[in-house]
Amino acid sequence: MSLAEKITPLCAWGTSRAVRIPKDVCESLGIDVGRRLFMKLGHDERGSFVIIRPEPEAHRVVANVPYLSMGELFAGYSDSKQPTECDWGEDVGDEVVE
């Protein structure tokens, strides 16, 4: 059985149920005790299943995406599709901005 194929028992933990994740699986995922996990339930032709993934860390960069200005982002679009400012009418009250 490969690292991607593990069988583990479902255990009781108080009134909840728990699955133990083997240490080698945690090491291969780069997760440790205390790491939050995202869980999603699903169904397909073989029955119900659970997907468990490490929750992305707040400081972790998910993708290296370069900054693009609005001009660069909409370059190549025709003038009729260029973004413009919306006219919300005259300023009123204390929210007037000079």
PDB file of C-alpha atoms in Angstrom:
ATOM      1  CA  MET A   1       0.000   0.000   0.000  1.00  0.00           C
ATOM      2  CA  SER A   2       1.459   3.390  -0.991  1.00  0.00           C
ATOM      3  CA  LEU A   3       1.667   6.558   1.071  1.00  0.00           C
ATOM      4  CA  ALA A   4      -1.418   7.820  -0.798  1.00  0.00           C
ATOM      5  CA  GLU A   5      -3.400   4.705   0.205  1.00  0.00           C
ATOM      6  CA  LYS A   6      -3.767   4.243   3.954  1.00  0.00           C
ATOM      7  CA  ILE A   7      -6.415   2.439   5.960  1.00  0.00           C
ATOM      8  CA  THR A   8      -7.069   3.723   9.464  1.00  0.00           C
ATOM      9  CA  PRO A   9      -9.849   3.005  11.969  1.00  0.00           C
ATOM     10  CA  LEU A  10     -12.529   5.478  12.982  1.00  0.00           C
ATOM     11  CA  CYS A  11     -12.219   5.999  16.754  1.00  0.00           C
ATOM     12  CA  ALA A  12     -14.407   7.523  19.437  1.00  0.00           C
ATOM     13  CA  TRP A  13     -13.238  10.807  20.952  1.00  0.00           C
ATOM     14  CA  GLY A  14     -15.797  11.872  23.541  1.00  0.00           C
ATOM     15  CA  THR A  15     -19.074  12.292  21.669  1.00  0.00           C
ATOM     16  CA  SER A  16     -17.199  12.878  18.388  1.00  0.00           C
ATOM     17  CA  ARG A  17     -15.347  10.531  16.070  1.00  0.00           C
ATOM     18  CA  ALA A  18     -11.685  10.795  15.127  1.00  0.00           C
ATOM     19  CA  VAL A  19      -9.309   9.539  12.472  1.00  0.00           C
ATOM     20  CA  ARG A  20      -5.609   9.240  13.237  1.00  0.00           C
ATOM     21  CA  ILE A  21      -3.410  10.547  10.449  1.00  0.00           C
ATOM     22  CA  PRO A  22      -0.126   8.614  10.300  1.00  0.00           C
ATOM     23  CA  LYS A  23       3.056  10.596  10.969  1.00  0.00           C
ATOM     24  CA  ASP A  24       4.536   9.844   7.526  1.00  0.00           C
ATOM     25  CA  VAL A  25       1.405  11.270   5.869  1.00  0.00           C
ATOM     26  CA  CYS A  26       1.634  14.445   8.001  1.00  0.00           C
ATOM     27  CA  GLU A  27       5.323  14.808   7.162  1.00  0.00           C
ATOM     28  CA  SER A  28       4.663  14.422   3.432  1.00  0.00           C
ATOM     29  CA  LEU A  29       1.972  17.147   3.653  1.00  0.00           C
ATOM     30  CA  GLY A  30       4.144  19.423   5.789  1.00  0.00           C
ATOM     31  CA  ILE A  31       1.581  19.590   8.589  1.00  0.00           C
ATOM     32  CA  ASP A  32       1.980  19.120  12.330  1.00  0.00           C
ATOM     33  CA  VAL A  33      -0.136  18.972  15.479  1.00  0.00           C
ATOM     34  CA  GLY A  34      -2.298  22.082  15.847  1.00  0.00           C
ATOM     35  CA  ARG A  35      -2.559  22.788  12.109  1.00  0.00           C
ATOM     36  CA  ARG A  36      -6.108  23.544  11.030  1.00  0.00           C
ATOM     37  CA  LEU A  37      -7.604  21.233   8.412  1.00  0.00           C
ATOM     38  CA  PHE A  38     -10.347  21.973   5.874  1.00  0.00           C
ATOM     39  CA  MET A  39     -12.925  19.185   5.507  1.00  0.00           C
ATOM     40  CA  LYS A  40     -15.401  18.750   2.652  1.00  0.00           C
ATOM     41  CA  LEU A  41     -18.039  16.057   2.283  1.00  0.00           C
ATOM     42  CA  GLY A  42     -19.028  14.674  -1.098  1.00  0.00           C
ATOM     43  CA  HIS A  43     -20.875  11.916  -2.894  1.00  0.00           C
ATOM     44  CA  ASP A  44     -20.188  10.099  -6.155  1.00  0.00           C
ATOM     45  CA  GLU A  45     -21.113   6.800  -7.822  1.00  0.00           C
ATOM     46  CA  ARG A  46     -18.993   4.880  -5.265  1.00  0.00           C
ATOM     47  CA  GLY A  47     -20.700   6.490  -2.245  1.00  0.00           C
ATOM     48  CA  SER A  48     -19.938   9.199   0.314  1.00  0.00           C
ATOM     49  CA  PHE A  49     -16.434  10.525   0.935  1.00  0.00           C
ATOM     50  CA  VAL A  50     -14.507  13.111   2.957  1.00  0.00           C
ATOM     51  CA  ILE A  51     -11.717  15.314   1.601  1.00  0.00           C
ATOM     52  CA  ILE A  52      -9.313  16.692   4.213  1.00  0.00           C
ATOM     53  CA  ARG A  53      -6.790  19.370   3.245  1.00  0.00           C
ATOM     54  CA  PRO A  54      -4.496  21.609   5.255  1.00  0.00           C
ATOM     55  CA  GLU A  55      -6.046  25.058   5.648  1.00  0.00           C
ATOM     56  CA  PRO A  56      -3.843  27.603   3.857  1.00  0.00           C
ATOM     57  CA  GLU A  57      -1.726  29.592   6.282  1.00  0.00           C
ATOM     58  CA  ALA A  58      -2.561  33.300   6.383  1.00  0.00           C
ATOM     59  CA  HIS A  59       0.998  34.361   5.572  1.00  0.00           C
ATOM     60  CA  ARG A  60       1.595  31.723   2.911  1.00  0.00           C
ATOM     61  CA  VAL A  61       1.780  32.972  -0.680  1.00  0.00           C
ATOM     62  CA  VAL A  62      -0.468  30.753  -2.778  1.00  0.00           C
ATOM     63  CA  ALA A  63       0.654  32.074  -6.143  1.00  0.00           C
ATOM     64  CA  ASN A  64       3.341  34.385  -7.439  1.00  0.00           C
ATOM     65  CA  VAL A  65       1.120  36.762  -9.411  1.00  0.00           C
ATOM     66  CA  PRO A  66       2.679  39.961 -10.760  1.00  0.00           C
ATOM     67  CA  TYR A  67       0.968  43.311 -10.125  1.00  0.00           C
ATOM     68  CA  LEU A  68      -0.934  44.651 -13.136  1.00  0.00           C
ATOM     69  CA  SER A  69      -2.250  48.197 -13.443  1.00  0.00           C
ATOM     70  CA  MET A  70      -5.770  48.742 -14.770  1.00  0.00           C
ATOM     71  CA  GLY A  71      -4.256  49.877 -18.073  1.00  0.00           C
ATOM     72  CA  GLU A  72      -2.198  46.693 -18.366  1.00  0.00           C
ATOM     73  CA  LEU A  73      -5.115  44.528 -17.268  1.00  0.00           C
ATOM     74  CA  PHE A  74      -7.467  45.936 -19.924  1.00  0.00           C
ATOM     75  CA  ALA A  75      -4.878  46.412 -22.694  1.00  0.00           C
ATOM     76  CA  GLY A  76      -6.231  45.061 -25.966  1.00  0.00           C
ATOM     77  CA  TYR A  77      -9.896  45.645 -25.125  1.00  0.00           C
ATOM     78  CA  SER A  78     -11.884  47.913 -27.428  1.00  0.00           C
ATOM     79  CA  ASP A  79     -12.789  51.393 -26.158  1.00  0.00           C
ATOM     80  CA  SER A  80     -16.401  50.344 -25.584  1.00  0.00           C
ATOM     81  CA  LYS A  81     -15.240  47.780 -23.034  1.00  0.00           C
ATOM     82  CA  GLN A  82     -12.789  50.021 -21.158  1.00  0.00           C
ATOM     83  CA  PRO A  83     -13.724  50.545 -17.504  1.00  0.00           C
ATOM     84  CA  THR A  84     -14.971  54.018 -16.639  1.00  0.00           C
ATOM     85  CA  GLU A  85     -15.992  55.822 -13.462  1.00  0.00           C
ATOM     86  CA  CYS A  86     -19.641  55.672 -12.481  1.00  0.00           C
ATOM     87  CA  ASP A  87     -21.537  58.920 -12.022  1.00  0.00           C
ATOM     88  CA  TRP A  88     -23.371  58.631  -8.712  1.00  0.00           C
ATOM     89  CA  GLY A  89     -24.793  62.153  -8.963  1.00  0.00           C
ATOM     90  CA  GLU A  90     -24.067  65.215  -6.884  1.00  0.00           C
ATOM     91  CA  ASP A  91     -22.293  64.923  -3.531  1.00  0.00           C
ATOM     92  CA  VAL A  92     -24.563  65.535  -0.549  1.00  0.00           C
ATOM     93  CA  GLY A  93     -24.080  65.883   3.188  1.00  0.00           C
ATOM     94  CA  ASP A  94     -20.884  65.268   5.114  1.00  0.00           C
ATOM     95  CA  GLU A  95     -19.521  62.719   2.623  1.00  0.00           C
ATOM     96  CA  VAL A  96     -18.503  65.435   0.124  1.00  0.00           C
ATOM     97  CA  VAL A  97     -14.907  64.822  -0.934  1.00  0.00           C
ATOM     98  CA  GLU A  98     -12.879  67.655  -2.457  1.00  0.00           C
TER      99      GLU A  98
END
